[in-house]
PDB file of C-alpha atoms in Angstrom:
ATOM      1  CA  UNK R   1       5.133 -12.864   9.493  1.00 42.00           C
ATOM      2  CA  UNK R   2       7.360 -15.280  10.562  1.00 42.00           C
ATOM      3  CA  UNK R   3       8.361 -15.458  14.298  1.00 38.00           C
ATOM      4  CA  UNK R   4      11.167 -13.707  14.422  1.00 47.00           C
ATOM      5  CA  UNK R   5      10.910 -10.594  16.590  1.00 45.00           C
ATOM      6  CA  UNK R   6       9.856  -7.706  14.525  1.00 48.00           C
ATOM      7  CA  UNK R   7      12.026  -4.683  14.687  1.00 51.00           C
ATOM      8  CA  UNK R   8      15.257  -6.843  15.341  1.00 49.00           C
ATOM      9  CA  UNK R   9      18.309  -4.893  15.405  1.00 50.00           C
ATOM     10  CA  UNK R  10      21.493  -5.559  13.396  1.00 50.00           C
ATOM     11  CA  UNK R  11      23.461  -8.588  14.725  1.00 44.00           C
ATOM     12  CA  UNK R  12      20.545  -9.850  16.605  1.00 46.00           C
ATOM     13  CA  UNK R  13      17.702 -12.288  16.012  1.00 48.00           C
ATOM     14  CA  UNK R  14      15.446 -14.827  17.908  1.00 38.00           C
ATOM     15  CA  UNK R  15      16.018 -18.559  16.906  1.00 38.00           C
ATOM     16  CA  UNK R  16      13.337 -20.644  15.494  1.00 36.00           C
ATOM     17  CA  UNK R  17      12.449 -23.158  12.834  1.00 34.00           C
ATOM     18  CA  UNK R  18      11.601 -20.587  10.104  1.00 44.00           C
ATOM     19  CA  UNK R  19      15.121 -18.870  10.306  1.00 46.00           C
ATOM     20  CA  UNK R  20      16.930 -22.521   9.290  1.00 50.00           C
ATOM     21  CA  UNK R  21      18.087 -22.599   5.972  1.00 47.00           C
ATOM     22  CA  UNK R  22      16.396 -25.754   4.840  1.00 59.00           C
ATOM     23  CA  UNK R  23      12.664 -23.825   5.674  1.00 91.00           C
ATOM     24  CA  UNK R  24      13.518 -21.276   3.130  1.00 97.00           C
ATOM     25  CA  UNK R  25      12.544 -22.111  -0.987  1.00 97.00           C
ATOM     26  CA  UNK R  26      12.050 -18.545  -2.486  1.00 98.00           C
ATOM     27  CA  UNK R  27      13.925 -15.258  -1.892  1.00 98.00           C
ATOM     28  CA  UNK R  28      12.722 -12.362  -3.014  1.00 98.00           C
ATOM     29  CA  UNK R  29      14.593  -9.181  -3.150  1.00 98.00           C
ATOM     30  CA  UNK R  30      13.903  -5.422  -3.891  1.00 98.00           C
ATOM     31  CA  UNK R  31      16.145  -3.319  -5.991  1.00 98.00           C
ATOM     32  CA  UNK R  32      16.883   0.111  -5.493  1.00 97.00           C
ATOM     33  CA  UNK R  33      18.175   0.783  -1.811  1.00 97.00           C
ATOM     34  CA  UNK R  34      18.625  -2.981  -1.235  1.00 98.00           C
ATOM     35  CA  UNK R  35      20.643  -4.602  -3.815  1.00 98.00           C
ATOM     36  CA  UNK R  36      21.135  -1.845  -5.921  1.00 98.00           C
ATOM     37  CA  UNK R  37      22.974   1.419  -4.536  1.00 96.00           C
ATOM     38  CA  UNK R  38      24.524   4.577  -5.685  1.00 95.00           C
ATOM     39  CA  UNK R  39      26.284   2.827  -8.210  1.00 96.00           C
ATOM     40  CA  UNK R  40      23.111   1.888 -10.222  1.00 97.00           C
ATOM     41  CA  UNK R  41      24.626  -1.938 -10.130  1.00 97.00           C
ATOM     42  CA  UNK R  42      24.394  -4.979  -8.313  1.00 98.00           C
ATOM     43  CA  UNK R  43      27.577  -5.314  -6.409  1.00 97.00           C
ATOM     44  CA  UNK R  44      29.848  -8.428  -6.491  1.00 97.00           C
ATOM     45  CA  UNK R  45      29.671  -9.684  -3.304  1.00 98.00           C
ATOM     46  CA  UNK R  46      25.327  -9.721  -3.463  1.00 98.00           C
ATOM     47  CA  UNK R  47      25.776 -11.525  -6.968  1.00 98.00           C
ATOM     48  CA  UNK R  48      27.757 -14.097  -5.278  1.00 98.00           C
ATOM     49  CA  UNK R  49      25.180 -14.459  -2.496  1.00 98.00           C
ATOM     50  CA  UNK R  50      22.442 -14.652  -5.073  1.00 98.00           C
ATOM     51  CA  UNK R  51      24.189 -17.157  -7.133  1.00 97.00           C
ATOM     52  CA  UNK R  52      25.063 -19.561  -3.729  1.00 98.00           C
ATOM     53  CA  UNK R  53      21.235 -19.233  -3.280  1.00 98.00           C
ATOM     54  CA  UNK R  54      20.464 -20.405  -6.146  1.00 98.00           C
ATOM     55  CA  UNK R  55      23.234 -23.392  -6.646  1.00 97.00           C
ATOM     56  CA  UNK R  56      20.858 -24.777  -3.243  1.00 96.00           C
ATOM     57  CA  UNK R  57      18.020 -24.887  -5.793  1.00 96.00           C
ATOM     58  CA  UNK R  58      16.211 -22.014  -4.103  1.00 97.00           C
ATOM     59  CA  UNK R  59      15.142 -19.731  -6.709  1.00 98.00           C
ATOM     60  CA  UNK R  60      15.526 -15.802  -6.453  1.00 98.00           C
ATOM     61  CA  UNK R  61      12.835 -13.327  -7.418  1.00 98.00           C
ATOM     62  CA  UNK R  62      12.698  -9.565  -7.803  1.00 98.00           C
ATOM     63  CA  UNK R  63       9.726  -7.062  -6.975  1.00 98.00           C
ATOM     64  CA  UNK R  64      10.467  -3.549  -7.405  1.00 97.00           C
ATOM     65  CA  UNK R  65       8.660  -0.299  -8.015  1.00 96.00           C
ATOM     66  CA  UNK R  66      10.643   0.068 -11.229  1.00 96.00           C
ATOM     67  CA  UNK R  67       9.082   0.008 -14.798  1.00 97.00           C
ATOM     68  CA  UNK R  68       9.676  -3.727 -16.647  1.00 98.00           C
ATOM     69  CA  UNK R  69      11.853  -2.508 -19.066  1.00 97.00           C
ATOM     70  CA  UNK R  70      13.951  -1.042 -16.552  1.00 97.00           C
ATOM     71  CA  UNK R  71      13.935  -3.836 -14.355  1.00 97.00           C
ATOM     72  CA  UNK R  72      15.105  -6.422 -16.784  1.00 97.00           C
ATOM     73  CA  UNK R  73      18.934  -5.925 -17.100  1.00 97.00           C
ATOM     74  CA  UNK R  74      18.809  -6.676 -13.276  1.00 98.00           C
ATOM     75  CA  UNK R  75      16.774  -9.590 -13.547  1.00 98.00           C
ATOM     76  CA  UNK R  76      19.382 -10.769 -16.361  1.00 97.00           C
ATOM     77  CA  UNK R  77      22.355 -10.080 -14.149  1.00 97.00           C
ATOM     78  CA  UNK R  78      21.141 -11.942 -10.783  1.00 97.00           C
ATOM     79  CA  UNK R  79      20.374 -14.727 -13.163  1.00 97.00           C
ATOM     80  CA  UNK R  80      16.700 -15.120 -11.822  1.00 98.00           C
ATOM     81  CA  UNK R  81      14.470 -17.744 -13.771  1.00 97.00           C
ATOM     82  CA  UNK R  82      10.895 -16.397 -11.883  1.00 98.00           C
ATOM     83  CA  UNK R  83       8.913 -14.004 -13.570  1.00 98.00           C
ATOM     84  CA  UNK R  84       9.589 -10.550 -12.446  1.00 98.00           C
ATOM     85  CA  UNK R  85       7.417  -7.955 -10.393  1.00 98.00           C
ATOM     86  CA  UNK R  86       7.640  -4.282 -11.673  1.00 98.00           C
ATOM     87  CA  UNK R  87       5.599  -1.497 -10.893  1.00 97.00           C
ATOM     88  CA  UNK R  88       5.137  -2.511  -7.158  1.00 96.00           C
ATOM     89  CA  UNK R  89       3.310  -5.651  -8.703  1.00 97.00           C
ATOM     90  CA  UNK R  90       1.138  -4.486 -10.717  1.00 98.00           C
ATOM     91  CA  UNK R  91       2.843  -5.995 -13.583  1.00 98.00           C
ATOM     92  CA  UNK R  92       4.035  -9.446 -13.364  1.00 98.00           C
ATOM     93  CA  UNK R  93       5.889 -10.863 -16.275  1.00 98.00           C
ATOM     94  CA  UNK R  94       8.281 -13.633 -17.148  1.00 98.00           C
ATOM     95  CA  UNK R  95      11.187 -12.251 -19.557  1.00 97.00           C
ATOM     96  CA  UNK R  96      12.251 -15.448 -20.554  1.00 95.00           C
ATOM     97  CA  UNK R  97       9.184 -16.300 -22.790  1.00 95.00           C
ATOM     98  CA  UNK R  98       7.149 -12.761 -22.091  1.00 92.00           C
ATOM     99  CA  UNK R  99       4.871 -14.802 -20.551  1.00 96.00           C
ATOM    100  CA  UNK R 100       2.191 -11.785 -18.807  1.00 97.00           C
ATOM    101  CA  UNK R 101       1.306 -13.676 -15.486  1.00 97.00           C
ATOM    102  CA  UNK R 102      -0.696 -10.056 -14.252  1.00 96.00           C
ATOM    103  CA  UNK R 103      -1.036  -6.645 -15.206  1.00 97.00           C
ATOM    104  CA  UNK R 104      -3.552  -4.703 -13.044  1.00 97.00           C
ATOM    105  CA  UNK R 105      -4.193  -1.167 -14.189  1.00 97.00           C
ATOM    106  CA  UNK R 106      -5.166   1.902 -12.343  1.00 96.00           C
ATOM    107  CA  UNK R 107      -8.916   2.881 -12.224  1.00 95.00           C
ATOM    108  CA  UNK R 108      -9.387   5.663 -14.960  1.00 95.00           C
ATOM    109  CA  UNK R 109     -11.432   7.876 -12.936  1.00 96.00           C
ATOM    110  CA  UNK R 110      -8.693   8.083  -9.982  1.00 97.00           C
ATOM    111  CA  UNK R 111      -6.226   8.473 -12.485  1.00 97.00           C
ATOM    112  CA  UNK R 112      -8.418  11.612 -13.844  1.00 97.00           C
ATOM    113  CA  UNK R 113      -8.589  13.266 -10.340  1.00 97.00           C
ATOM    114  CA  UNK R 114      -4.932  12.306  -9.480  1.00 97.00           C
ATOM    115  CA  UNK R 115      -3.646  14.355 -12.583  1.00 97.00           C
ATOM    116  CA  UNK R 116      -6.355  17.422 -11.585  1.00 96.00           C
ATOM    117  CA  UNK R 117      -5.040  17.293  -8.055  1.00 96.00           C
ATOM    118  CA  UNK R 118      -1.189  17.415  -8.972  1.00 96.00           C
ATOM    119  CA  UNK R 119      -1.875  19.893 -11.528  1.00 93.00           C
ATOM    120  CA  UNK R 120      -3.001  22.236  -9.214  1.00 93.00           C
ATOM    121  CA  UNK R 121      -1.548  25.681 -10.168  1.00 93.00           C
ATOM    122  CA  UNK R 122      -0.184  25.690  -6.251  1.00 91.00           C
ATOM    123  CA  UNK R 123       1.597  22.290  -7.008  1.00 93.00           C
ATOM    124  CA  UNK R 124       2.334  22.528 -10.783  1.00 88.00           C
ATOM    125  CA  UNK R 125       5.533  23.880 -10.651  1.00 89.00           C
ATOM    126  CA  UNK R 126       7.237  21.732  -8.144  1.00 92.00           C
ATOM    127  CA  UNK R 127       5.520  18.483  -8.986  1.00 93.00           C
ATOM    128  CA  UNK R 128       6.613  15.932 -12.176  1.00 93.00           C
ATOM    129  CA  UNK R 129       3.854  13.652 -12.566  1.00 95.00           C
ATOM    130  CA  UNK R 130       4.962  10.372 -14.614  1.00 96.00           C
ATOM    131  CA  UNK R 131       2.138   8.273 -16.550  1.00 98.00           C
ATOM    132  CA  UNK R 132       3.457   4.571 -17.480  1.00 98.00           C
ATOM    133  CA  UNK R 133       1.576   3.136 -20.036  1.00 98.00           C
ATOM    134  CA  UNK R 134       2.526  -0.328 -21.814  1.00 97.00           C
ATOM    135  CA  UNK R 135       5.475   0.078 -20.176  1.00 97.00           C
ATOM    136  CA  UNK R 136       6.537   3.210 -21.254  1.00 98.00           C
ATOM    137  CA  UNK R 137       7.079   6.574 -19.654  1.00 97.00           C
ATOM    138  CA  UNK R 138       4.755   9.658 -20.525  1.00 98.00           C
ATOM    139  CA  UNK R 139       5.532  13.406 -19.101  1.00 96.00           C
ATOM    140  CA  UNK R 140       4.380  16.795 -19.357  1.00 94.00           C
ATOM    141  CA  UNK R 141       7.676  18.093 -20.209  1.00 93.00           C
ATOM    142  CA  UNK R 142      11.267  16.890 -20.115  1.00 91.00           C
ATOM    143  CA  UNK R 143      12.935  18.234 -16.976  1.00 88.00           C
ATOM    144  CA  UNK R 144      16.209  17.968 -15.082  1.00 85.00           C
ATOM    145  CA  UNK R 145      14.390  15.742 -12.616  1.00 85.00           C
ATOM    146  CA  UNK R 146      12.729  13.865 -15.597  1.00 88.00           C
ATOM    147  CA  UNK R 147      16.323  13.651 -17.077  1.00 90.00           C
ATOM    148  CA  UNK R 148      18.125  12.523 -13.488  1.00 90.00           C
ATOM    149  CA  UNK R 149      14.735   9.655 -13.170  1.00 91.00           C
ATOM    150  CA  UNK R 150      15.352   8.931 -17.405  1.00 91.00           C
ATOM    151  CA  UNK R 151      19.301   8.070 -16.640  1.00 93.00           C
ATOM    152  CA  UNK R 152      19.186   6.141 -13.730  1.00 92.00           C
ATOM    153  CA  UNK R 153      16.282   4.155 -15.098  1.00 93.00           C
ATOM    154  CA  UNK R 154      18.112   3.379 -18.843  1.00 93.00           C
ATOM    155  CA  UNK R 155      14.751   4.531 -20.428  1.00 93.00           C
ATOM    156  CA  UNK R 156      13.496   7.019 -22.864  1.00 95.00           C
ATOM    157  CA  UNK R 157      10.686   9.488 -21.482  1.00 96.00           C
ATOM    158  CA  UNK R 158       8.150  10.845 -23.987  1.00 97.00           C
ATOM    159  CA  UNK R 159       6.811  14.315 -23.542  1.00 97.00           C
ATOM    160  CA  UNK R 160       3.221  14.819 -24.579  1.00 96.00           C
ATOM    161  CA  UNK R 161       2.569  18.356 -23.084  1.00 93.00           C
ATOM    162  CA  UNK R 162      -1.058  17.747 -21.850  1.00 95.00           C
ATOM    163  CA  UNK R 163      -1.237  14.307 -19.771  1.00 97.00           C
ATOM    164  CA  UNK R 164      -5.047  14.699 -19.904  1.00 96.00           C
ATOM    165  CA  UNK R 165      -4.894  13.401 -23.694  1.00 97.00           C
ATOM    166  CA  UNK R 166      -3.631   9.814 -22.224  1.00 97.00           C
ATOM    167  CA  UNK R 167      -6.466   9.591 -19.602  1.00 97.00           C
ATOM    168  CA  UNK R 168      -8.177   7.391 -21.998  1.00 96.00           C
ATOM    169  CA  UNK R 169      -5.311   4.470 -21.991  1.00 97.00           C
ATOM    170  CA  UNK R 170      -4.685   1.768 -19.323  1.00 97.00           C
ATOM    171  CA  UNK R 171      -2.299   3.172 -16.697  1.00 98.00           C
ATOM    172  CA  UNK R 172      -0.138   0.904 -14.951  1.00 98.00           C
ATOM    173  CA  UNK R 173       0.959   3.425 -12.554  1.00 97.00           C
ATOM    174  CA  UNK R 174       1.136   7.616 -11.888  1.00 98.00           C
ATOM    175  CA  UNK R 175       4.004   8.897  -9.959  1.00 96.00           C
ATOM    176  CA  UNK R 176       4.591  12.444  -8.290  1.00 95.00           C
ATOM    177  CA  UNK R 177       7.902  13.511  -7.926  1.00 94.00           C
ATOM    178  CA  UNK R 178       9.217  16.395  -6.377  1.00 93.00           C
ATOM    179  CA  UNK R 179      12.771  17.268  -4.659  1.00 91.00           C
ATOM    180  CA  UNK R 180      10.619  18.659  -1.444  1.00 94.00           C
ATOM    181  CA  UNK R 181      10.600  15.674   0.349  1.00 95.00           C
ATOM    182  CA  UNK R 182       7.904  17.542   2.857  1.00 96.00           C
ATOM    183  CA  UNK R 183       5.748  18.343   0.039  1.00 96.00           C
ATOM    184  CA  UNK R 184       5.583  14.622  -1.158  1.00 96.00           C
ATOM    185  CA  UNK R 185       4.628  13.773   2.901  1.00 96.00           C
ATOM    186  CA  UNK R 186       2.201  16.287   2.547  1.00 97.00           C
ATOM    187  CA  UNK R 187       0.772  14.924  -0.298  1.00 97.00           C
ATOM    188  CA  UNK R 188       0.844  11.377   0.397  1.00 97.00           C
ATOM    189  CA  UNK R 189      -0.951  12.527   3.950  1.00 97.00           C
ATOM    190  CA  UNK R 190      -3.942  14.305   2.092  1.00 97.00           C
ATOM    191  CA  UNK R 191      -4.688  11.495  -0.803  1.00 97.00           C
ATOM    192  CA  UNK R 192      -4.902   8.820   1.956  1.00 97.00           C
ATOM    193  CA  UNK R 193      -7.128  10.854   3.625  1.00 97.00           C
ATOM    194  CA  UNK R 194      -9.112  11.344   0.275  1.00 97.00           C
ATOM    195  CA  UNK R 195      -9.077   7.844  -0.885  1.00 97.00           C
ATOM    196  CA  UNK R 196      -9.545   4.553   1.034  1.00 97.00           C
ATOM    197  CA  UNK R 197      -7.148   1.656   0.303  1.00 96.00           C
ATOM    198  CA  UNK R 198      -9.777  -0.045  -1.731  1.00 96.00           C
ATOM    199  CA  UNK R 199     -10.029   2.858  -4.113  1.00 97.00           C
ATOM    200  CA  UNK R 200      -6.066   3.268  -4.775  1.00 97.00           C
ATOM    201  CA  UNK R 201      -2.658   1.930  -3.189  1.00 96.00           C
ATOM    202  CA  UNK R 202      -0.415   4.815  -2.463  1.00 96.00           C
ATOM    203  CA  UNK R 203       2.924   4.458  -1.483  1.00 93.00           C
ATOM    204  CA  UNK R 204       6.195   5.819  -1.317  1.00 91.00           C
ATOM    205  CA  UNK R 205       9.400   3.711  -2.984  1.00 87.00           C
ATOM    206  CA  UNK R 206      11.896   6.838  -2.171  1.00 86.00           C
ATOM    207  CA  UNK R 207      11.593   9.944  -0.312  1.00 89.00           C
ATOM    208  CA  UNK R 208      10.773  12.196  -3.265  1.00 93.00           C
ATOM    209  CA  UNK R 209       8.584   9.408  -5.000  1.00 94.00           C
ATOM    210  CA  UNK R 210       4.711   9.137  -4.183  1.00 96.00           C
ATOM    211  CA  UNK R 211       3.268   6.617  -6.286  1.00 96.00           C
ATOM    212  CA  UNK R 212      -0.412   5.628  -7.019  1.00 97.00           C
ATOM    213  CA  UNK R 213      -1.550   2.142  -8.250  1.00 97.00           C
ATOM    214  CA  UNK R 214      -4.480  -0.026  -8.748  1.00 97.00           C
ATOM    215  CA  UNK R 215      -5.901  -0.521  -5.139  1.00 97.00           C
ATOM    216  CA  UNK R 216      -5.104  -4.781  -5.110  1.00 97.00           C
ATOM    217  CA  UNK R 217      -1.203  -3.866  -6.207  1.00 97.00           C
ATOM    218  CA  UNK R 218       1.639  -4.119  -3.620  1.00 97.00           C
ATOM    219  CA  UNK R 219       4.227  -6.090  -3.310  1.00 98.00           C
ATOM    220  CA  UNK R 220       2.698  -8.336  -0.640  1.00 98.00           C
ATOM    221  CA  UNK R 221       0.159  -9.572  -2.839  1.00 98.00           C
ATOM    222  CA  UNK R 222       2.734 -10.233  -5.872  1.00 98.00           C
ATOM    223  CA  UNK R 223       4.973 -12.160  -3.738  1.00 98.00           C
ATOM    224  CA  UNK R 224       1.996 -14.211  -2.218  1.00 98.00           C
ATOM    225  CA  UNK R 225       1.227 -14.996  -5.957  1.00 98.00           C
ATOM    226  CA  UNK R 226       4.299 -16.051  -6.880  1.00 98.00           C
ATOM    227  CA  UNK R 227       4.801 -17.881  -3.772  1.00 98.00           C
ATOM    228  CA  UNK R 228       1.329 -19.746  -3.650  1.00 98.00           C
ATOM    229  CA  UNK R 229      -0.118 -19.765  -6.738  1.00 97.00           C
ATOM    230  CA  UNK R 230       3.278 -20.697  -9.020  1.00 97.00           C
ATOM    231  CA  UNK R 231       5.662 -22.346  -6.891  1.00 98.00           C
ATOM    232  CA  UNK R 232       3.061 -23.810  -4.456  1.00 98.00           C
ATOM    233  CA  UNK R 233       5.182 -22.619  -1.151  1.00 98.00           C
ATOM    234  CA  UNK R 234       3.853 -21.302   1.721  1.00 97.00           C
ATOM    235  CA  UNK R 235       4.419 -17.753   3.522  1.00 97.00           C
ATOM    236  CA  UNK R 236       6.991 -19.342   6.047  1.00 97.00           C
ATOM    237  CA  UNK R 237       9.166 -20.549   2.942  1.00 98.00           C
ATOM    238  CA  UNK R 238       9.524 -17.095   1.939  1.00 98.00           C
ATOM    239  CA  UNK R 239      12.654 -14.164   2.764  1.00 98.00           C
ATOM    240  CA  UNK R 240      12.133 -11.237   1.622  1.00 98.00           C
ATOM    241  CA  UNK R 241      14.524  -7.876   1.795  1.00 98.00           C
ATOM    242  CA  UNK R 242      13.637  -4.028   1.255  1.00 98.00           C
ATOM    243  CA  UNK R 243      14.225  -0.610   1.757  1.00 97.00           C
ATOM    244  CA  UNK R 244      11.388   1.224   2.126  1.00 96.00           C
ATOM    245  CA  UNK R 245       7.986   1.434   2.546  1.00 95.00           C
ATOM    246  CA  UNK R 246       6.921  -0.121  -1.073  1.00 96.00           C
ATOM    247  CA  UNK R 247       8.424  -3.243   0.631  1.00 97.00           C
ATOM    248  CA  UNK R 248       6.100  -2.957   3.520  1.00 97.00           C
ATOM    249  CA  UNK R 249       3.479  -5.290   2.735  1.00 97.00           C
ATOM    250  CA  UNK R 250       6.344  -7.704   1.532  1.00 98.00           C
ATOM    251  CA  UNK R 251       8.156  -8.012   4.723  1.00 98.00           C
ATOM    252  CA  UNK R 252       4.995  -8.502   6.316  1.00 97.00           C
ATOM    253  CA  UNK R 253       4.159 -11.597   4.634  1.00 98.00           C
ATOM    254  CA  UNK R 254       7.130 -13.509   4.286  1.00 98.00           C
ATOM    255  CA  UNK R 255       8.668 -15.798   7.100  1.00 97.00           C
ATOM    256  CA  UNK R 256      11.730 -13.970   7.049  1.00 97.00           C
ATOM    257  CA  UNK R 257      11.133  -9.915   6.412  1.00 98.00           C
ATOM    258  CA  UNK R 258      14.807  -8.042   6.437  1.00 98.00           C
ATOM    259  CA  UNK R 259      14.889  -4.395   6.229  1.00 98.00           C
ATOM    260  CA  UNK R 260      17.929  -2.605   5.194  1.00 98.00           C
ATOM    261  CA  UNK R 261      19.715  -0.156   7.471  1.00 98.00           C
ATOM    262  CA  UNK R 262      19.012   2.208   5.320  1.00 97.00           C
ATOM    263  CA  UNK R 263      15.220   1.813   5.417  1.00 97.00           C
ATOM    264  CA  UNK R 264      13.235   4.475   7.502  1.00 96.00           C
ATOM    265  CA  UNK R 265      12.325   3.621  10.846  1.00 96.00           C
ATOM    266  CA  UNK R 266       8.681   2.584  10.477  1.00 96.00           C
ATOM    267  CA  UNK R 267       9.812  -0.135   7.789  1.00 97.00           C
ATOM    268  CA  UNK R 268      12.732  -1.445   9.963  1.00 98.00           C
ATOM    269  CA  UNK R 269      10.033  -1.433  12.928  1.00 97.00           C
ATOM    270  CA  UNK R 270       8.260  -4.582  11.151  1.00 97.00           C
ATOM    271  CA  UNK R 271      11.058  -6.534   9.867  1.00 98.00           C
ATOM    272  CA  UNK R 272      12.552  -9.582  11.929  1.00 97.00           C
ATOM    273  CA  UNK R 273      15.707  -8.419  10.925  1.00 98.00           C
ATOM    274  CA  UNK R 274      17.441  -5.260  10.185  1.00 98.00           C
ATOM    275  CA  UNK R 275      20.602  -5.649   7.520  1.00 98.00           C
ATOM    276  CA  UNK R 276      23.475  -3.164   7.088  1.00 98.00           C
ATOM    277  CA  UNK R 277      22.991  -0.795   4.287  1.00 98.00           C
ATOM    278  CA  UNK R 278      22.887  -1.023   0.741  1.00 98.00           C
ATOM    279  CA  UNK R 279      26.385   0.252   0.452  1.00 98.00           C
ATOM    280  CA  UNK R 280      27.651  -2.264   2.790  1.00 98.00           C
ATOM    281  CA  UNK R 281      26.338  -5.172   1.202  1.00 98.00           C
ATOM    282  CA  UNK R 282      23.792  -5.663   3.579  1.00 98.00           C
ATOM    283  CA  UNK R 283      21.504  -7.848   1.432  1.00 98.00           C
ATOM    284  CA  UNK R 284      24.315 -10.085   0.796  1.00 98.00           C
ATOM    285  CA  UNK R 285      25.059 -10.091   4.667  1.00 98.00           C
ATOM    286  CA  UNK R 286      21.273 -11.280   5.438  1.00 98.00           C
ATOM    287  CA  UNK R 287      21.467 -13.987   2.694  1.00 98.00           C
ATOM    288  CA  UNK R 288      24.565 -15.563   4.037  1.00 97.00           C
ATOM    289  CA  UNK R 289      23.241 -15.085   7.600  1.00 97.00           C
ATOM    290  CA  UNK R 290      19.532 -16.460   7.101  1.00 97.00           C
ATOM    291  CA  UNK R 291      20.086 -18.865   4.040  1.00 97.00           C
ATOM    292  CA  UNK R 292      23.630 -19.866   3.346  1.00 95.00           C
ATOM    293  CA  UNK R 293      24.453 -20.116   7.259  1.00 87.00           C
TER     294      UNK R 293
END
């Protein structure tokens, strides 16, 4: 992490060389809750800020928990020329020419165990299970929650009845969705007691989504790969903006890690600076402050 004071509140930060515009050579943004709000669009102010950054020769990348096909329109909207980091970084692919840089699959033994866990009789009616295979979404059945998710994501879910029939496939991610936030928190705690970080990466992207991927998958590793392996940059030359626990590692890695004002306290606590909320164009304000000056 850079030298700005972690957890610095809105409107205050500690001056140092990492905070100077000339030091930042890569900007990485999350989508939902960061540059994409309730409208499911990127605001004009955020787009203008991103365009101004790119005009300075600083590339802008997206790191999101969304599916690749769901995130592509935002990649185009921002005019990004870099590979798109989707599924928390499990799939890194370039929309310009479909070059695949990295694709980590969930270990099959854990995929089977997770499905068995989520399909316990006590949970089955309260938890919708999403399987992601080859950038397609497979579900047991189409529920109202699934329809809402699919509409926001602009994708077509595929109902298969029995998800066990897909366990031989290479799963990119398993997501458990429930409107019961306390239940999701409880399931996350139980699974973290059951699985070591070397076995599964478990996180929440929003309070009703519990996501599981390959243990090497997280946005921090994805941004490190993009910055160091593809662009030849250092961590202190990266600025990242995010709003939830799936952004945690990315904010820790970046020289300047900015949390949104709508981020949970645990995420704000490790950030260098806390921006206003997504609905207040907080990402644009952070970009204007640290890069455009």
